[in-house]
PDB file of C-alpha atoms in Angstrom:
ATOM      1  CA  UNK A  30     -24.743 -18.965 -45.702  1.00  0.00           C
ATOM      2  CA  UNK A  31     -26.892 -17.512 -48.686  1.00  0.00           C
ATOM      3  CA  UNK A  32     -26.790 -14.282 -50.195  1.00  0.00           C
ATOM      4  CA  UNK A  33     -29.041 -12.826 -48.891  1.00  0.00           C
ATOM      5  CA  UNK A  34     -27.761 -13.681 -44.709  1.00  0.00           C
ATOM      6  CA  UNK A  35     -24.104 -12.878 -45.822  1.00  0.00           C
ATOM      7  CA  UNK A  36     -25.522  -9.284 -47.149  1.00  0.00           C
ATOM      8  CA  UNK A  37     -27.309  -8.580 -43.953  1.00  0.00           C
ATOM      9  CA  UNK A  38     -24.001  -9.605 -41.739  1.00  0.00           C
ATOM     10  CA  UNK A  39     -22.161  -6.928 -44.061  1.00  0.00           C
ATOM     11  CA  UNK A  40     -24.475  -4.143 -44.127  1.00  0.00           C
ATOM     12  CA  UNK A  41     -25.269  -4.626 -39.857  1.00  0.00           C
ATOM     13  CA  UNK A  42     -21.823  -3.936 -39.661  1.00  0.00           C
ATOM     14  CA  UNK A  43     -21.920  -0.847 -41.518  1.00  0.00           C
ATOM     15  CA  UNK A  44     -23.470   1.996 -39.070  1.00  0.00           C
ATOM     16  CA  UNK A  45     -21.038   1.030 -36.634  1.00  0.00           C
ATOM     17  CA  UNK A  46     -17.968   1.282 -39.183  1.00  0.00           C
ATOM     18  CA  UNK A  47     -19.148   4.793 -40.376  1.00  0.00           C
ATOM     19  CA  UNK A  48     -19.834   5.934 -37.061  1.00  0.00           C
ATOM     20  CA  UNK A  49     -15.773   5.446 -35.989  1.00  0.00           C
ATOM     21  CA  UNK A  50     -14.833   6.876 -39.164  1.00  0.00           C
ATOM     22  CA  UNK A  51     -16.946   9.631 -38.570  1.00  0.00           C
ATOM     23  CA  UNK A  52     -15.869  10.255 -35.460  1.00  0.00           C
ATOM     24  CA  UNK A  53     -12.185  10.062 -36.774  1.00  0.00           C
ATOM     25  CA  UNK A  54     -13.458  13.062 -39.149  1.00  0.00           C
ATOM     26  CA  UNK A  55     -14.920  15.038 -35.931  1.00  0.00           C
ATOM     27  CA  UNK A  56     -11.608  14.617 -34.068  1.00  0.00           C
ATOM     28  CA  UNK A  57      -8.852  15.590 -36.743  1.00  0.00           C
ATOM     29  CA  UNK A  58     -11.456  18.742 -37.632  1.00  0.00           C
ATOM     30  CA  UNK A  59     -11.144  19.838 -34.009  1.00  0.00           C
ATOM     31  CA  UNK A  60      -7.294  19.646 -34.851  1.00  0.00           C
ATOM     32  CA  UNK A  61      -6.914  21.367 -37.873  1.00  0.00           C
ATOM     33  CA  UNK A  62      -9.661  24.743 -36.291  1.00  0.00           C
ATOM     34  CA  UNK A  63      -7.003  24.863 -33.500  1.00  0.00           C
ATOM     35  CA  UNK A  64      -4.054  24.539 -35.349  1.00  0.00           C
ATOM     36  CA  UNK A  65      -5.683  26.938 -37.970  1.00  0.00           C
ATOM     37  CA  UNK A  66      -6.113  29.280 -34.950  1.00  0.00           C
ATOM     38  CA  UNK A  67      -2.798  29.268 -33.627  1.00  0.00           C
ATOM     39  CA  UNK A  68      -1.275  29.959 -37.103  1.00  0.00           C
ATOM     40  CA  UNK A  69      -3.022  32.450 -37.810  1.00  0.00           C
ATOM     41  CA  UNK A  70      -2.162  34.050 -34.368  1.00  0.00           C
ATOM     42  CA  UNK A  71       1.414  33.582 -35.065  1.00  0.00           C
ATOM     43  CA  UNK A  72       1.169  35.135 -38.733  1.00  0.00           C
ATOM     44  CA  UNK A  73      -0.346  38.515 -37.417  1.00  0.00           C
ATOM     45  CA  UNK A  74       2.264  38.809 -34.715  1.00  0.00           C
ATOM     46  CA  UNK A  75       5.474  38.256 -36.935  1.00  0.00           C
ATOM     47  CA  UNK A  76       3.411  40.752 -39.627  1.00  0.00           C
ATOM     48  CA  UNK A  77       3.638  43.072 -37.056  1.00  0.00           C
ATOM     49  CA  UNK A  78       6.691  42.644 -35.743  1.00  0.00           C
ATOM     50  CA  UNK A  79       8.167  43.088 -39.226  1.00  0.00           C
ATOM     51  CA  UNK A  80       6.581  45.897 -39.780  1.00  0.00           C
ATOM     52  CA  UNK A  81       7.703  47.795 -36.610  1.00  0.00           C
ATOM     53  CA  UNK A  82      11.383  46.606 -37.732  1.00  0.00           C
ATOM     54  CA  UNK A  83      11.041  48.031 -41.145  1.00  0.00           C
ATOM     55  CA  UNK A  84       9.822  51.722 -39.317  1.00  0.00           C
ATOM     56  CA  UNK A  85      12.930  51.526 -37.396  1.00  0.00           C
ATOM     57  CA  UNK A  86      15.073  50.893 -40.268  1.00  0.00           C
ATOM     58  CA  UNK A  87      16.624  47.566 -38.666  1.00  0.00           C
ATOM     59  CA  UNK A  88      15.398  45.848 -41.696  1.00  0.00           C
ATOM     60  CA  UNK A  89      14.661  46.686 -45.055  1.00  0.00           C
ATOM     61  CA  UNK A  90      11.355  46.417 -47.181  1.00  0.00           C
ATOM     62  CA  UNK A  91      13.698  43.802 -49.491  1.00  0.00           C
ATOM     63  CA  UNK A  92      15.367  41.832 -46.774  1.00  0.00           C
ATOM     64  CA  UNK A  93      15.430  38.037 -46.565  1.00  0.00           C
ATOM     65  CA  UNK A  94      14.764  38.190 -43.310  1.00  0.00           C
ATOM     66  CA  UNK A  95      11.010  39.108 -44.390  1.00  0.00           C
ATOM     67  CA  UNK A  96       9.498  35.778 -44.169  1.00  0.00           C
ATOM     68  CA  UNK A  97       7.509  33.558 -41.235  1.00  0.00           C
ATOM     69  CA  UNK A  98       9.519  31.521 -39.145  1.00  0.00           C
ATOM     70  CA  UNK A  99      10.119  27.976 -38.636  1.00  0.00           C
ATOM     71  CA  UNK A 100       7.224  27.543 -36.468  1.00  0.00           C
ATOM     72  CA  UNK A 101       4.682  29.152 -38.440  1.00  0.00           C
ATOM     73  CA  UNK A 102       5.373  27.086 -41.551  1.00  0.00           C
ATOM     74  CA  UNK A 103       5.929  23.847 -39.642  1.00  0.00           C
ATOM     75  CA  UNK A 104       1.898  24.450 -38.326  1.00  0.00           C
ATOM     76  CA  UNK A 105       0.751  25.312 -42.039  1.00  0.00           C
ATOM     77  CA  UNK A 106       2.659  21.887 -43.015  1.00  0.00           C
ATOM     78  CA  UNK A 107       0.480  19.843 -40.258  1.00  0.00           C
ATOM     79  CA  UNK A 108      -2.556  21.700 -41.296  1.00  0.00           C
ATOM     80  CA  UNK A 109      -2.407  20.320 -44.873  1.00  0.00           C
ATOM     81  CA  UNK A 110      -1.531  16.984 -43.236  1.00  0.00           C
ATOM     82  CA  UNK A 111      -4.635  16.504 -41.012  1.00  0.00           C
ATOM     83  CA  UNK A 112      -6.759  18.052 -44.206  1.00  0.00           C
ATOM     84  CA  UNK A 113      -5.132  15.218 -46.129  1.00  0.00           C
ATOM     85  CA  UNK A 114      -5.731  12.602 -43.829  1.00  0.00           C
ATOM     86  CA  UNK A 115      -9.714  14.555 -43.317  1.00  0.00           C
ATOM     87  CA  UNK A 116     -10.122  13.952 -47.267  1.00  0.00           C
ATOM     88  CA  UNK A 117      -8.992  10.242 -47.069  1.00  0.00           C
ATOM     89  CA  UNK A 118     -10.953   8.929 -44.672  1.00  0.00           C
ATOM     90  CA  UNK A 119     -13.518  10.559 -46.456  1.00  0.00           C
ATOM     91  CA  UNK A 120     -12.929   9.174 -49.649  1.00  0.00           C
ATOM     92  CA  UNK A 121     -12.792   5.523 -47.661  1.00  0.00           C
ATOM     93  CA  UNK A 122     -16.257   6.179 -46.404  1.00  0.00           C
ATOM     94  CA  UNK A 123     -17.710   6.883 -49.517  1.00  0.00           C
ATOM     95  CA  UNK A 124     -16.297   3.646 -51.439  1.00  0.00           C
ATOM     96  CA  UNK A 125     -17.223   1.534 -48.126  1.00  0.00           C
ATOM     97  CA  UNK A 126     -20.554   2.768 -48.347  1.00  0.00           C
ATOM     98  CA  UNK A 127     -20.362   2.428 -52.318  1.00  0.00           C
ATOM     99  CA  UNK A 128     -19.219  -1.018 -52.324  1.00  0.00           C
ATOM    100  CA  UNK A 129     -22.089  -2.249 -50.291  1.00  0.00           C
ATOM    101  CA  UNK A 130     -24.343  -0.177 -53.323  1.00  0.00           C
ATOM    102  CA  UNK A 131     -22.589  -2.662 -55.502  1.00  0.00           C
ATOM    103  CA  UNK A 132     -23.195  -5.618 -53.451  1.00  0.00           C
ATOM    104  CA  UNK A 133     -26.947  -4.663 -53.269  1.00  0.00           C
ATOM    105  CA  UNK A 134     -27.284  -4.199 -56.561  1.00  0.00           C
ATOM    106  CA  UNK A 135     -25.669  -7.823 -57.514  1.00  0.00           C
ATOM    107  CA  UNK A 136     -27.674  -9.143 -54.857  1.00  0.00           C
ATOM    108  CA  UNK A 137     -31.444  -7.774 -56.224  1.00  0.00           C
ATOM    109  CA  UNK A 138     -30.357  -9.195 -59.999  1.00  0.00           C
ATOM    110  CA  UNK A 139     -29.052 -12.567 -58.471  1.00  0.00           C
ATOM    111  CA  UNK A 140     -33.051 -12.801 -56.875  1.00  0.00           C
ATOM    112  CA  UNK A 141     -34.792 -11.677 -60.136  1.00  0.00           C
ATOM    113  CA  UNK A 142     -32.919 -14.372 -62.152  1.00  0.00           C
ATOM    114  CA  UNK A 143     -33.779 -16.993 -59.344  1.00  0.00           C
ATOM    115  CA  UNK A 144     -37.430 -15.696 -59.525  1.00  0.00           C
ATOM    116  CA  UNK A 145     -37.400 -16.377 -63.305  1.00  0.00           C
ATOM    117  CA  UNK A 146     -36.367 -19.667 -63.296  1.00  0.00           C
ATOM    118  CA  UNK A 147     -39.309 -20.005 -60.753  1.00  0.00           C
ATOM    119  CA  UNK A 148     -41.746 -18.291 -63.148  1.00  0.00           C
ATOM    120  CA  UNK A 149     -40.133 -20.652 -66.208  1.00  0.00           C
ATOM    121  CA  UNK A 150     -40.600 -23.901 -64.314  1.00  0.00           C
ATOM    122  CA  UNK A 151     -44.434 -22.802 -63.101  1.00  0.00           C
ATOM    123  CA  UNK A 152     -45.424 -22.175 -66.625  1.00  0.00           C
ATOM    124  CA  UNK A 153     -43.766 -25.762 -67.828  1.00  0.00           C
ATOM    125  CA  UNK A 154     -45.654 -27.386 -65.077  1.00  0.00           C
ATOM    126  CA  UNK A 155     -49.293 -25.427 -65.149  1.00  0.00           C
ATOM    127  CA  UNK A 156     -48.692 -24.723 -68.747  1.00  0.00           C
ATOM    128  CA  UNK A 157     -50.542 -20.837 -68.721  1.00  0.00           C
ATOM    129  CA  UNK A 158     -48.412 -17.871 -68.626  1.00  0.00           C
ATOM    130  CA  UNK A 159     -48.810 -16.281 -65.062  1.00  0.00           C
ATOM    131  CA  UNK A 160     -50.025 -12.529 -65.744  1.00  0.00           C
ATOM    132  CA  UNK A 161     -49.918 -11.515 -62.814  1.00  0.00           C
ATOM    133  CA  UNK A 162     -46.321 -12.852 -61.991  1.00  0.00           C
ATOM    134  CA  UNK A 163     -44.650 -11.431 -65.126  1.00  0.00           C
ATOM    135  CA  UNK A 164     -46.222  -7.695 -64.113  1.00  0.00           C
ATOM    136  CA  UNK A 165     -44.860  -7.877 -61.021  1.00  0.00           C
ATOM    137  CA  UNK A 166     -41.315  -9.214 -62.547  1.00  0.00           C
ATOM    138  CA  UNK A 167     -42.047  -6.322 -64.750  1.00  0.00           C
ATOM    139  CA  UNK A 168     -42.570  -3.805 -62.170  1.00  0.00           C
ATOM    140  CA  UNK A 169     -39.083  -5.275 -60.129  1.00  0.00           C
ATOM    141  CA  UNK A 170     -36.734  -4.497 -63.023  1.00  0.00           C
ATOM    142  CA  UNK A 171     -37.848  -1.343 -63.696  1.00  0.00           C
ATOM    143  CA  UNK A 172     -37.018  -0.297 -60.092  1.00  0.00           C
ATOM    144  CA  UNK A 173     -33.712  -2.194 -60.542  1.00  0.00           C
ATOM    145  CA  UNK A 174     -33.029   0.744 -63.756  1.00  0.00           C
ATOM    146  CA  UNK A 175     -33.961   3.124 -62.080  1.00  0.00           C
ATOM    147  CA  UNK A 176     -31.854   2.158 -59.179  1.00  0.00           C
ATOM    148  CA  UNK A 177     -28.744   2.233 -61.333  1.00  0.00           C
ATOM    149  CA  UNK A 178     -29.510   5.576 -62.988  1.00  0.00           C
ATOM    150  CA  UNK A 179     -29.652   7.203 -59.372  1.00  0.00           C
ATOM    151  CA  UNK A 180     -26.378   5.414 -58.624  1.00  0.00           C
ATOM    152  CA  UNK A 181     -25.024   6.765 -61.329  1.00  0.00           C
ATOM    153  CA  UNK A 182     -25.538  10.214 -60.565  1.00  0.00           C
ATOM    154  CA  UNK A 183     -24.289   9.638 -57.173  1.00  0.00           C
ATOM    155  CA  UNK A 184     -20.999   8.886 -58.902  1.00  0.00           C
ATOM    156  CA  UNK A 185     -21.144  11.948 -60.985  1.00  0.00           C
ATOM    157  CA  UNK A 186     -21.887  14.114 -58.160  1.00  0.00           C
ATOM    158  CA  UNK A 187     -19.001  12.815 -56.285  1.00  0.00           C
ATOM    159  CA  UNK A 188     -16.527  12.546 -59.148  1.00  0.00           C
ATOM    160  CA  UNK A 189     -14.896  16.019 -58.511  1.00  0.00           C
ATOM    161  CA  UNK A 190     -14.707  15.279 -54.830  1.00  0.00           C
ATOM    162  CA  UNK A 191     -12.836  11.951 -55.445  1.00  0.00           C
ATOM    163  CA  UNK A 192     -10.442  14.158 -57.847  1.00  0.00           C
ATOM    164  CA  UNK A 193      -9.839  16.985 -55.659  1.00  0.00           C
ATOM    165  CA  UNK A 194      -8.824  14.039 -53.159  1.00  0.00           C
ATOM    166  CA  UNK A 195      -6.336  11.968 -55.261  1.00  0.00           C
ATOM    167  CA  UNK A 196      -4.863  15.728 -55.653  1.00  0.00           C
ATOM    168  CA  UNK A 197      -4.699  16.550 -52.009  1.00  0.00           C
ATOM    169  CA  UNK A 198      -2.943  13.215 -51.345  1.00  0.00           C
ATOM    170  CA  UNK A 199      -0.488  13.669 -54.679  1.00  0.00           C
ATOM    171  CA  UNK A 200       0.807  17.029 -53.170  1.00  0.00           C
ATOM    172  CA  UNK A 201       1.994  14.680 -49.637  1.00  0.00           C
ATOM    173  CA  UNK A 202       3.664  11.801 -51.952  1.00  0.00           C
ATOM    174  CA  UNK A 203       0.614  10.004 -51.551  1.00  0.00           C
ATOM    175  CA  UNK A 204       1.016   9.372 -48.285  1.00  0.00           C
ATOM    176  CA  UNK A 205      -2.530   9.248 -46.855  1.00  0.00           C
ATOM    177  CA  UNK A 206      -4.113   8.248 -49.681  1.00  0.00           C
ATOM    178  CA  UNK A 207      -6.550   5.601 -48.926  1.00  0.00           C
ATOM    179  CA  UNK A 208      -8.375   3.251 -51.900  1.00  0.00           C
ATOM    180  CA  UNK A 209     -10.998   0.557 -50.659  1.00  0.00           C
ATOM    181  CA  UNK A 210     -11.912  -2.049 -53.186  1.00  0.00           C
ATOM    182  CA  UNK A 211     -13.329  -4.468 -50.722  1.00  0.00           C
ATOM    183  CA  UNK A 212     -15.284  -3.643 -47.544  1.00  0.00           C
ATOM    184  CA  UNK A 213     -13.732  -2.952 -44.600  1.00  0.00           C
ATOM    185  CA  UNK A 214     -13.366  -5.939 -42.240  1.00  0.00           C
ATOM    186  CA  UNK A 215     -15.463  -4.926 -38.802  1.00  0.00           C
ATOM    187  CA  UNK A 216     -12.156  -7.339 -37.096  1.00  0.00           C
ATOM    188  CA  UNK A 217      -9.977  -4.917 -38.593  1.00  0.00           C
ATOM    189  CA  UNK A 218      -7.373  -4.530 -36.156  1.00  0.00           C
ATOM    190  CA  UNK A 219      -6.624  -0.972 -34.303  1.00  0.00           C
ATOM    191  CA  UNK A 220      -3.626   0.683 -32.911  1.00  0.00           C
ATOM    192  CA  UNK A 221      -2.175   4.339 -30.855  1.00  0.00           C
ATOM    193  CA  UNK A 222      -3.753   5.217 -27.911  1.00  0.00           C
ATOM    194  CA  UNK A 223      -6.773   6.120 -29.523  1.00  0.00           C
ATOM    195  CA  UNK A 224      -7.702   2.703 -30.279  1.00  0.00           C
ATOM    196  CA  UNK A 225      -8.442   3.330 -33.844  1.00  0.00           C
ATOM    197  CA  UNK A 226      -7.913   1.629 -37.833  1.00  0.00           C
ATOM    198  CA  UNK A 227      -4.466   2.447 -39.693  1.00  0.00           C
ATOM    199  CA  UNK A 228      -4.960   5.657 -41.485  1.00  0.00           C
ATOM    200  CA  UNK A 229      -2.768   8.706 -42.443  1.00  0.00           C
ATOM    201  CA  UNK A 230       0.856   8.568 -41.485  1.00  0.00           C
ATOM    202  CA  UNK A 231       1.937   6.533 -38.501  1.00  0.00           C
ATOM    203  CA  UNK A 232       5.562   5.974 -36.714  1.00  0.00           C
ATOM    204  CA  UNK A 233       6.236   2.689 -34.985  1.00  0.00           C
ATOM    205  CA  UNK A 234       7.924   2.503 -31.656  1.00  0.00           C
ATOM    206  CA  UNK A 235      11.496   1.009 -31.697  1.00  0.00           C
ATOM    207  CA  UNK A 236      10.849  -0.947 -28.784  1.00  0.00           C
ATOM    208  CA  UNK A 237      10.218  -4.623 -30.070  1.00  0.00           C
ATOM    209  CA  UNK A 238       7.949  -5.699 -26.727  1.00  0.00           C
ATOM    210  CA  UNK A 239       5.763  -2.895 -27.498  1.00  0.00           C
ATOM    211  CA  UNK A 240       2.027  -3.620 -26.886  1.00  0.00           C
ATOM    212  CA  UNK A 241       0.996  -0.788 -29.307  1.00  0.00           C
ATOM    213  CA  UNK A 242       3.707  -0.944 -31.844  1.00  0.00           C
ATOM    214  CA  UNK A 243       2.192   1.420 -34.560  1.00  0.00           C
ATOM    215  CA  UNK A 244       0.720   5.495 -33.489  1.00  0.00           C
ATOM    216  CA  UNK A 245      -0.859   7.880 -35.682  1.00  0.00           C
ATOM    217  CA  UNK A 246       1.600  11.073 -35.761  1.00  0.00           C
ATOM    218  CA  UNK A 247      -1.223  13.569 -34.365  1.00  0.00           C
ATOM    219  CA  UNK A 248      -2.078  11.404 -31.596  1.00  0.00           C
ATOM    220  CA  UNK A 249       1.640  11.489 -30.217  1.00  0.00           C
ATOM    221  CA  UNK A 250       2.489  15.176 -31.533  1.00  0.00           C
ATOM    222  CA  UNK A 251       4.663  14.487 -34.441  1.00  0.00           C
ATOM    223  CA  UNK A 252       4.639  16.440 -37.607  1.00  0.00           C
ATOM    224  CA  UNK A 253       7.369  14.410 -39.215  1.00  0.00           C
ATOM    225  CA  UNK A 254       8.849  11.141 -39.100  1.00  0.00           C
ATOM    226  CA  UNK A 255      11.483  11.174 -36.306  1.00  0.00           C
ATOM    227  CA  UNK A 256      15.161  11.031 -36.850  1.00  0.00           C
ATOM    228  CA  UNK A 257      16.679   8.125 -35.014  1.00  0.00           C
ATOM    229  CA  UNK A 258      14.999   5.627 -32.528  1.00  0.00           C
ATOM    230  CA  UNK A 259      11.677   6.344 -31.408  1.00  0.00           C
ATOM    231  CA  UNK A 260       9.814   5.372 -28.767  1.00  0.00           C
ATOM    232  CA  UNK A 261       6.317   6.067 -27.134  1.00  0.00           C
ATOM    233  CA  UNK A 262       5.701   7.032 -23.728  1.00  0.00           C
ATOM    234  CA  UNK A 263       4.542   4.184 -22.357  1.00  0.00           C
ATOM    235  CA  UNK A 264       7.887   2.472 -22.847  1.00  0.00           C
ATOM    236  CA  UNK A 265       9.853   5.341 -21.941  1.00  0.00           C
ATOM    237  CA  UNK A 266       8.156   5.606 -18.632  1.00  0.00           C
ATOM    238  CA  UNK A 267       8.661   1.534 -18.571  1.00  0.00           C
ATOM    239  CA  UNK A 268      12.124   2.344 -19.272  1.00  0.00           C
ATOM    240  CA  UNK A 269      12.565   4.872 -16.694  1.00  0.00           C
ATOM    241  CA  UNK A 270      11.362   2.659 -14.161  1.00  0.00           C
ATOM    242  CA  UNK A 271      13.834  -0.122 -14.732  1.00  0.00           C
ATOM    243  CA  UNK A 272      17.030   2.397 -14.273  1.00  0.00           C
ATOM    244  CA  UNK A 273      15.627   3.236 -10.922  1.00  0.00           C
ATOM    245  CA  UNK A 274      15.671   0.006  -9.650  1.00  0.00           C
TER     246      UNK A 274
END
């Protein structure tokens, strides 16, 4: 396969890669606004409830008892969770789409040293320089600087993004922080009931016949990793079944 038909099978397989990842971005939004609304729901009630109890003197201004309950903080906690696992899939998008930058780049200097050897070998053999050749050579490598300058400024731009990412994922233990070196194989396999890539934090059902096996924690409404055995509710229902036989 040349270079050029291996760099078309890559980049054909790019608008459908984007468009899942995308997608993953729509869903875990939708998430986080609901989770955002029901927190914030909670808040106002327990701000009000503590300040009816203060007015009847069951609790004072100083108490320890002047804080938001479990509940409350365990929905802040999965709100900075799906924002964590919103930045890193980000971040993946934007080296996937990067890397293929890269490969185009490689690609358009790999053709302009192939063309002159061409232009080398036509002057040996005519023996006059080709003027007309050599200004359009010219004209090609001038778009191939300018091409770099713009990709550099697409780095700059996005430097404080990728930053404010790598700190997002730091405050979790760097738990859904994502790096992509290489493009992301379109086989890539997918797991959970949403049929998707690995990404964020996942449990694994204890059952070893399992046809799933791996399940993104929002997707089977866990906030933290499970104490004990786990399993997911297709084999408990499977599991069910067998004791009522």
């Amino acid at each position: 396969m040349s270079i050029s038909d291996e760099f078309q099978a890559n980049i054909e397989a790019l608008p459908n890669i984007l468009q899942r990842k995308y997608a993953l971005l729509r869903d875990l939004d939708k998430s986080l606004q609901e989770i955002q609304r029901q927190n914030e729901q909670r808040c106002e009630q327990e701000i009000d409830d503590m300040k009816r109890s203060i007015k009847s003197g069951s609790i004072t201004p100083n108490s320890s008892l002047l804080k938001f309950s479990d509940d409350a903080l365990d929905e802040q906690k999965h709100a900075i969770r799906i924002a964590d696992e919103k930045v890193a899939l980000a971040v993946q998008a934007y080296d996937l789409v990067d890397t293929h930058i890269q490969q185009l780049d490689q690609y358009l200097k790999k053709f302009d040293e192939d063309l002159g050897l061409a232009e080398r070998d036509s002057m040996a053999t005519i023996g006059s320089p080709p003027t007309v050749d050599n200004n359009v050579k010219a004209g090609r490598s001038g778009e191939t600087s300018n091409r770099g300058r713009k990709k550099t400024r697409l780095a700059t731009a996005s430097a404080a993004g990728s930053a404010s990412a790598t700190a997002a994922a730091s405050t979790a233990g760097n738990s859904t922080s994502m790096e992509l070196d290489l493009p992301v194989d379109p086989n890539e396999p997918t797991y959970c009931f949403c049929n998707q890539v690995s990404y964020g934090e996942m449990v694994a059902c204890d059952n070893p016949d399992c046809k799933i096996e791996w399940f993104h924690y929002g997707c089977v409404g866990l906030k933290e990793q499970p104490k004990g055995k786990w399993y997911c509710s297709d084999c408990v229902g499977t599991q069910r079944r067998r004791k009522t036989r």
